[in-house]
PDB file of C-alpha atoms and ligand atoms in Angstrom:
ATOM      1  CA  UNK A   1       4.546   0.861 -28.356  1.00  0.00           C
ATOM      2  CA  UNK A   2       1.643   0.113 -26.445  1.00  0.00           C
ATOM      3  CA  UNK A   3       2.052  -3.147 -24.058  1.00  0.00           C
ATOM      4  CA  UNK A   4       1.125  -4.603 -21.079  1.00  0.00           C
ATOM      5  CA  UNK A   5       2.200  -3.200 -17.668  1.00  0.00           C
ATOM      6  CA  UNK A   6       4.978  -5.224 -15.928  1.00  0.00           C
ATOM      7  CA  UNK A   7       6.011  -4.556 -12.305  1.00  0.00           C
ATOM      8  CA  UNK A   8       9.342  -3.133 -13.465  1.00  0.00           C
ATOM      9  CA  UNK A   9       7.277  -0.337 -14.694  1.00  0.00           C
ATOM     10  CA  UNK A  10       5.704   0.788 -11.419  1.00  0.00           C
ATOM     11  CA  UNK A  11       8.029   3.596 -10.530  1.00  0.00           C
ATOM     12  CA  UNK A  12       7.961   4.969 -14.012  1.00  0.00           C
ATOM     13  CA  UNK A  13       4.044   4.736 -14.131  1.00  0.00           C
ATOM     14  CA  UNK A  14       3.976   6.501 -10.729  1.00  0.00           C
ATOM     15  CA  UNK A  15       5.978   9.332 -12.155  1.00  0.00           C
ATOM     16  CA  UNK A  16       3.525   9.748 -15.076  1.00  0.00           C
ATOM     17  CA  UNK A  17       0.583   9.601 -12.702  1.00  0.00           C
ATOM     18  CA  UNK A  18       2.174  12.324 -10.438  1.00  0.00           C
ATOM     19  CA  UNK A  19       3.403  14.577 -13.562  1.00  0.00           C
ATOM     20  CA  UNK A  20      -0.208  14.391 -14.947  1.00  0.00           C
ATOM     21  CA  UNK A  21      -1.833  15.392 -11.282  1.00  0.00           C
ATOM     22  CA  UNK A  22      -3.360  11.796 -10.925  1.00  0.00           C
ATOM     23  CA  UNK A  23      -3.674   9.968  -7.775  1.00  0.00           C
ATOM     24  CA  UNK A  24      -1.015   7.154  -7.519  1.00  0.00           C
ATOM     25  CA  UNK A  25      -2.603   3.479  -7.255  1.00  0.00           C
ATOM     26  CA  UNK A  26      -0.665   1.884  -4.254  1.00  0.00           C
ATOM     27  CA  UNK A  27       1.152  -1.292  -4.820  1.00  0.00           C
ATOM     28  CA  UNK A  28      -1.237  -3.308  -2.642  1.00  0.00           C
ATOM     29  CA  UNK A  29      -4.193  -2.272  -4.723  1.00  0.00           C
ATOM     30  CA  UNK A  30      -2.456  -2.818  -7.910  1.00  0.00           C
ATOM     31  CA  UNK A  31      -1.449  -6.339  -6.923  1.00  0.00           C
ATOM     32  CA  UNK A  32      -5.194  -7.184  -6.378  1.00  0.00           C
ATOM     33  CA  UNK A  33      -6.342  -5.579  -9.494  1.00  0.00           C
ATOM     34  CA  UNK A  34      -3.538  -7.435 -11.589  1.00  0.00           C
ATOM     35  CA  UNK A  35      -4.709 -10.863  -9.954  1.00  0.00           C
ATOM     36  CA  UNK A  36      -8.147 -10.187 -11.972  1.00  0.00           C
ATOM     37  CA  UNK A  37      -7.355  -8.775 -15.231  1.00  0.00           C
ATOM     38  CA  UNK A  38      -3.655  -7.955 -15.831  1.00  0.00           C
ATOM     39  CA  UNK A  39      -4.276  -7.764 -19.677  1.00  0.00           C
ATOM     40  CA  UNK A  40      -6.243  -4.456 -19.192  1.00  0.00           C
ATOM     41  CA  UNK A  41      -3.536  -2.268 -17.480  1.00  0.00           C
ATOM     42  CA  UNK A  42      -1.537  -0.657 -20.469  1.00  0.00           C
ATOM     43  CA  UNK A  43       1.572   1.511 -20.753  1.00  0.00           C
ATOM     44  CA  UNK A  44       2.848   3.471 -23.659  1.00  0.00           C
ATOM     45  CA  UNK A  45       6.563   3.417 -24.196  1.00  0.00           C
ATOM     46  CA  UNK A  46       8.486   5.792 -26.295  1.00  0.00           C
ATOM     47  CA  UNK A  47      12.010   4.902 -26.586  1.00  0.00           C
ATOM     48  CA  UNK A  48      12.728   3.392 -23.187  1.00  0.00           C
ATOM     49  CA  UNK A  49      10.592   5.941 -21.391  1.00  0.00           C
ATOM     50  CA  UNK A  50       6.947   5.196 -20.212  1.00  0.00           C
ATOM     51  CA  UNK A  51       5.015   8.039 -21.549  1.00  0.00           C
ATOM     52  CA  UNK A  52       1.641   7.223 -20.871  1.00  0.00           C
ATOM     53  CA  UNK A  53      -0.614   4.659 -18.868  1.00  0.00           C
ATOM     54  CA  UNK A  54      -4.266   3.601 -18.755  1.00  0.00           C
ATOM     55  CA  UNK A  55      -6.043   1.072 -16.440  1.00  0.00           C
ATOM     56  CA  UNK A  56      -8.971  -0.902 -17.605  1.00  0.00           C
ATOM     57  CA  UNK A  57     -11.349  -3.232 -15.469  1.00  0.00           C
ATOM     58  CA  UNK A  58     -14.101  -5.489 -16.585  1.00  0.00           C
ATOM     59  CA  UNK A  59     -16.769  -6.808 -14.224  1.00  0.00           C
ATOM     60  CA  UNK A  60     -18.355  -9.141 -16.564  1.00  0.00           C
ATOM     61  CA  UNK A  61     -21.033  -6.764 -17.631  1.00  0.00           C
ATOM     62  CA  UNK A  62     -19.356  -3.257 -18.089  1.00  0.00           C
ATOM     63  CA  UNK A  63     -15.746  -2.074 -18.813  1.00  0.00           C
ATOM     64  CA  UNK A  64     -14.250   1.005 -16.844  1.00  0.00           C
ATOM     65  CA  UNK A  65     -11.317   3.002 -17.754  1.00  0.00           C
ATOM     66  CA  UNK A  66      -9.437   4.396 -15.022  1.00  0.00           C
ATOM     67  CA  UNK A  67      -6.214   6.643 -14.453  1.00  0.00           C
ATOM     68  CA  UNK A  68      -5.356   7.434 -17.982  1.00  0.00           C
ATOM     69  CA  UNK A  69      -2.479   9.793 -17.947  1.00  0.00           C
ATOM     70  CA  UNK A  70       0.064  11.110 -20.415  1.00  0.00           C
ATOM     71  CA  UNK A  71       3.311  12.622 -19.342  1.00  0.00           C
ATOM     72  CA  UNK A  72       3.097  16.397 -19.996  1.00  0.00           C
ATOM     73  CA  UNK A  73       6.317  16.141 -22.270  1.00  0.00           C
ATOM     74  CA  UNK A  74       4.600  13.674 -24.625  1.00  0.00           C
ATOM     75  CA  UNK A  75       1.071  15.329 -25.047  1.00  0.00           C
ATOM     76  CA  UNK A  76      -0.914  15.753 -28.251  1.00  0.00           C
ATOM     77  CA  UNK A  77       1.036  13.126 -29.986  1.00  0.00           C
ATOM     78  CA  UNK A  78      -1.824  10.508 -30.058  1.00  0.00           C
ATOM     79  CA  UNK A  79      -0.424   8.618 -27.191  1.00  0.00           C
ATOM     80  CA  UNK A  80      -3.564   8.686 -25.114  1.00  0.00           C
ATOM     81  CA  UNK A  81      -5.798   7.822 -28.250  1.00  0.00           C
ATOM     82  CA  UNK A  82      -3.578   4.687 -29.030  1.00  0.00           C
ATOM     83  CA  UNK A  83      -3.636   3.661 -25.314  1.00  0.00           C
ATOM     84  CA  UNK A  84      -7.457   3.761 -25.187  1.00  0.00           C
ATOM     85  CA  UNK A  85      -8.013   2.130 -28.599  1.00  0.00           C
ATOM     86  CA  UNK A  86      -5.703  -0.761 -27.643  1.00  0.00           C
ATOM     87  CA  UNK A  87      -7.754  -1.126 -24.306  1.00  0.00           C
ATOM     88  CA  UNK A  88     -10.951  -1.066 -26.315  1.00  0.00           C
ATOM     89  CA  UNK A  89      -9.719  -3.747 -28.562  1.00  0.00           C
ATOM     90  CA  UNK A  90      -9.106  -5.786 -25.423  1.00  0.00           C
ATOM     91  CA  UNK A  91     -12.415  -4.948 -24.051  1.00  0.00           C
ATOM     92  CA  UNK A  92     -14.125  -6.238 -27.414  1.00  0.00           C
ATOM     93  CA  UNK A  93     -12.095  -9.456 -27.163  1.00  0.00           C
ATOM     94  CA  UNK A  94     -13.516 -10.124 -23.896  1.00  0.00           C
ATOM     95  CA  UNK A  95     -17.146  -9.516 -25.131  1.00  0.00           C
ATOM     96  CA  UNK A  96     -17.513  -6.243 -23.071  1.00  0.00           C
ATOM     97  CA  UNK A  97     -20.549  -4.499 -24.679  1.00  0.00           C
ATOM     98  CA  UNK A  98     -20.187  -0.919 -23.105  1.00  0.00           C
ATOM     99  CA  UNK A  99     -17.436   1.084 -21.423  1.00  0.00           C
ATOM    100  CA  UNK A 100     -17.680   3.707 -18.654  1.00  0.00           C
ATOM    101  CA  UNK A 101     -15.514   6.053 -17.022  1.00  0.00           C
ATOM    102  CA  UNK A 102     -15.425   9.109 -14.840  1.00  0.00           C
ATOM    103  CA  UNK A 103     -13.961  12.808 -15.371  1.00  0.00           C
ATOM    104  CA  UNK A 104     -13.879  15.421 -12.877  1.00  0.00           C
ATOM    105  CA  UNK A 105     -16.437  18.271 -13.921  1.00  0.00           C
ATOM    106  CA  UNK A 106     -13.457  20.881 -14.064  1.00  0.00           C
ATOM    107  CA  UNK A 107     -11.174  18.858 -16.308  1.00  0.00           C
ATOM    108  CA  UNK A 108     -12.355  20.561 -19.634  1.00  0.00           C
ATOM    109  CA  UNK A 109      -9.343  19.101 -21.716  1.00  0.00           C
ATOM    110  CA  UNK A 110      -9.979  15.547 -20.499  1.00  0.00           C
ATOM    111  CA  UNK A 111     -13.622  16.021 -21.326  1.00  0.00           C
ATOM    112  CA  UNK A 112     -12.702  17.166 -24.930  1.00  0.00           C
ATOM    113  CA  UNK A 113     -10.295  14.396 -25.268  1.00  0.00           C
ATOM    114  CA  UNK A 114     -13.088  11.664 -24.374  1.00  0.00           C
ATOM    115  CA  UNK A 115     -15.713  13.303 -26.543  1.00  0.00           C
ATOM    116  CA  UNK A 116     -13.265  13.042 -29.485  1.00  0.00           C
ATOM    117  CA  UNK A 117     -13.113   9.209 -28.849  1.00  0.00           C
ATOM    118  CA  UNK A 118     -17.012   9.107 -28.648  1.00  0.00           C
ATOM    119  CA  UNK A 119     -17.358   8.918 -24.898  1.00  0.00           C
ATOM    120  CA  UNK A 120     -20.338  11.029 -24.046  1.00  0.00           C
ATOM    121  CA  UNK A 121     -21.419  12.591 -20.679  1.00  0.00           C
ATOM    122  CA  UNK A 122     -24.379  11.201 -18.918  1.00  0.00           C
ATOM    123  CA  UNK A 123     -26.031  12.806 -15.831  1.00  0.00           C
ATOM    124  CA  UNK A 124     -25.291  10.262 -13.232  1.00  0.00           C
ATOM    125  CA  UNK A 125     -23.489  11.343 -10.018  1.00  0.00           C
ATOM    126  CA  UNK A 126     -20.689   9.090  -8.593  1.00  0.00           C
ATOM    127  CA  UNK A 127     -21.396   7.755  -5.006  1.00  0.00           C
ATOM    128  CA  UNK A 128     -18.710   6.127  -3.109  1.00  0.00           C
ATOM    129  CA  UNK A 129     -18.032   4.619   0.078  1.00  0.00           C
ATOM    130  CA  UNK A 130     -14.750   2.874   1.498  1.00  0.00           C
ATOM    131  CA  UNK A 131     -15.450  -0.567   2.855  1.00  0.00           C
ATOM    132  CA  UNK A 132     -13.982  -1.010   6.325  1.00  0.00           C
ATOM    133  CA  UNK A 133     -10.262  -1.337   6.247  1.00  0.00           C
ATOM    134  CA  UNK A 134     -10.656  -0.598   2.475  1.00  0.00           C
ATOM    135  CA  UNK A 135      -9.112   1.340  -0.316  1.00  0.00           C
ATOM    136  CA  UNK A 136      -7.241   4.406   0.469  1.00  0.00           C
ATOM    137  CA  UNK A 137      -7.301   5.846  -2.908  1.00  0.00           C
ATOM    138  CA  UNK A 138     -10.524   7.173  -4.663  1.00  0.00           C
ATOM    139  CA  UNK A 139     -11.955   5.598  -8.086  1.00  0.00           C
TER     140      UNK A 139
HETATM  141  C1  COA B 201      -6.244  13.924 -21.415  1.00  0.00           C
HETATM  142  C2  COA B 201      -4.712  13.293 -21.695  1.00  0.00           C
HETATM  143  C3  COA B 201      -4.692  11.855 -21.303  1.00  0.00           C
HETATM  144  C4  COA B 201      -4.689  13.373 -23.207  1.00  0.00           C
HETATM  145  O1  COA B 201      -3.273  12.816 -23.640  1.00  0.00           O
HETATM  146  P1  COA B 201      -2.776  12.929 -25.220  1.00  0.00           P
HETATM  147  O2  COA B 201      -1.912  11.895 -25.522  1.00  0.00           O
HETATM  148  O3  COA B 201      -2.073  14.317 -25.238  1.00  0.00           O
HETATM  149  O4  COA B 201      -4.142  12.821 -25.892  1.00  0.00           O
HETATM  150  P2  COA B 201      -4.007  12.701 -27.654  1.00  0.00           P
HETATM  151  O5  COA B 201      -2.651  13.215 -28.336  1.00  0.00           O
HETATM  152  O6  COA B 201      -4.267  11.390 -28.030  1.00  0.00           O
HETATM  153  O7  COA B 201      -5.388  13.701 -28.160  1.00  0.00           O
HETATM  154  C5  COA B 201      -6.320  13.189 -28.941  1.00  0.00           C
HETATM  155  C6  COA B 201      -7.214  14.380 -29.252  1.00  0.00           C
HETATM  156  O8  COA B 201      -8.063  14.745 -27.970  1.00  0.00           O
HETATM  157  C7  COA B 201      -8.130  16.039 -27.794  1.00  0.00           C
HETATM  158  N1  COA B 201      -7.388  16.593 -26.813  1.00  0.00           N
HETATM  159  C8  COA B 201      -6.438  16.015 -25.969  1.00  0.00           C
HETATM  160  N2  COA B 201      -5.735  16.878 -25.172  1.00  0.00           N
HETATM  161  C9  COA B 201      -6.560  18.143 -25.321  1.00  0.00           C
HETATM  162  C10 COA B 201      -6.533  19.374 -24.665  1.00  0.00           C
HETATM  163  N3  COA B 201      -5.474  19.587 -23.658  1.00  0.00           N
HETATM  164  N4  COA B 201      -7.229  20.419 -25.106  1.00  0.00           N
HETATM  165  C11 COA B 201      -8.170  20.115 -26.072  1.00  0.00           C
HETATM  166  N5  COA B 201      -8.166  18.854 -26.825  1.00  0.00           N
HETATM  167  C12 COA B 201      -7.502  18.131 -26.331  1.00  0.00           C
HETATM  168  C13 COA B 201      -7.693  16.767 -29.219  1.00  0.00           C
HETATM  169  O9  COA B 201      -8.773  16.721 -30.253  1.00  0.00           O
HETATM  170  C14 COA B 201      -6.813  15.641 -29.773  1.00  0.00           C
HETATM  171  O10 COA B 201      -6.453  15.582 -31.071  1.00  0.00           O
HETATM  172  P3  COA B 201      -5.522  16.838 -31.633  1.00  0.00           P
HETATM  173  O11 COA B 201      -4.209  16.749 -31.040  1.00  0.00           O
HETATM  174  O12 COA B 201      -5.420  16.131 -33.078  1.00  0.00           O
HETATM  175  O13 COA B 201      -6.072  18.098 -31.761  1.00  0.00           O
HETATM  176  C15 COA B 201      -3.726  14.127 -21.186  1.00  0.00           C
HETATM  177  O14 COA B 201      -3.905  15.484 -21.506  1.00  0.00           O
HETATM  178  C16 COA B 201      -3.550  14.022 -19.667  1.00  0.00           C
HETATM  179  O15 COA B 201      -2.814  13.108 -19.036  1.00  0.00           O
HETATM  180  N6  COA B 201      -4.097  14.918 -18.819  1.00  0.00           N
HETATM  181  C17 COA B 201      -4.045  14.737 -17.225  1.00  0.00           C
HETATM  182  C18 COA B 201      -4.890  13.747 -16.744  1.00  0.00           C
HETATM  183  C19 COA B 201      -6.334  13.576 -17.285  1.00  0.00           C
HETATM  184  O16 COA B 201      -7.017  14.368 -17.642  1.00  0.00           O
HETATM  185  N7  COA B 201      -6.820  12.296 -17.671  1.00  0.00           N
HETATM  186  C20 COA B 201      -8.045  11.875 -18.471  1.00  0.00           C
HETATM  187  C21 COA B 201      -9.319  12.299 -17.707  1.00  0.00           C
HETATM  188  S1  COA B 201      -9.881  10.920 -16.793  1.00  0.00           S
END
């Protein structure tokens, strides 16, 4: 089942990110994000376990997909596909015309997954700068 994140999920979501080798979003950053668009942070539940997670963001012009991860015990069962499709449906409802995301260049399986879903690479290079006293995690 795909549903919106609730705070009681945080430890389980953290475990999924860690098991998938993804950086964990600290609580403080997540609180700020959820104050804006809580309906774009989704989890996948199998039985009573959180098996996957995806975080969307909409800036009013473009949508962004961040921190998609599925626990290694639950891969190749279509969970990431269902998470992304559910998130896309929410972007469409918000009137969002295009969605972007970032994949590390050496993440071949991640790239294959995204291309299966119609997300094509473009040559832009990410540039980033933390603001004074700003975010500790990247992306
Ligand atoms: C990438 C990831 C989210 C995929 O999750 P998943 O639930 O296993 O993906 P799905 O089952 O929905 O896969 C859908 C399709 O994507 C492709 N795909 C997924 N994982 C793949 C892999 N390891 N190698 C090649 N193709 C893959 C396949 O075409 C797959 O369809 P199939 O199983 O019928 O062949 C998961 O492997 C993961 O968490 N990886 C680590 C974190 C990461 O890379 N995140 C995304 C990059 S930002």
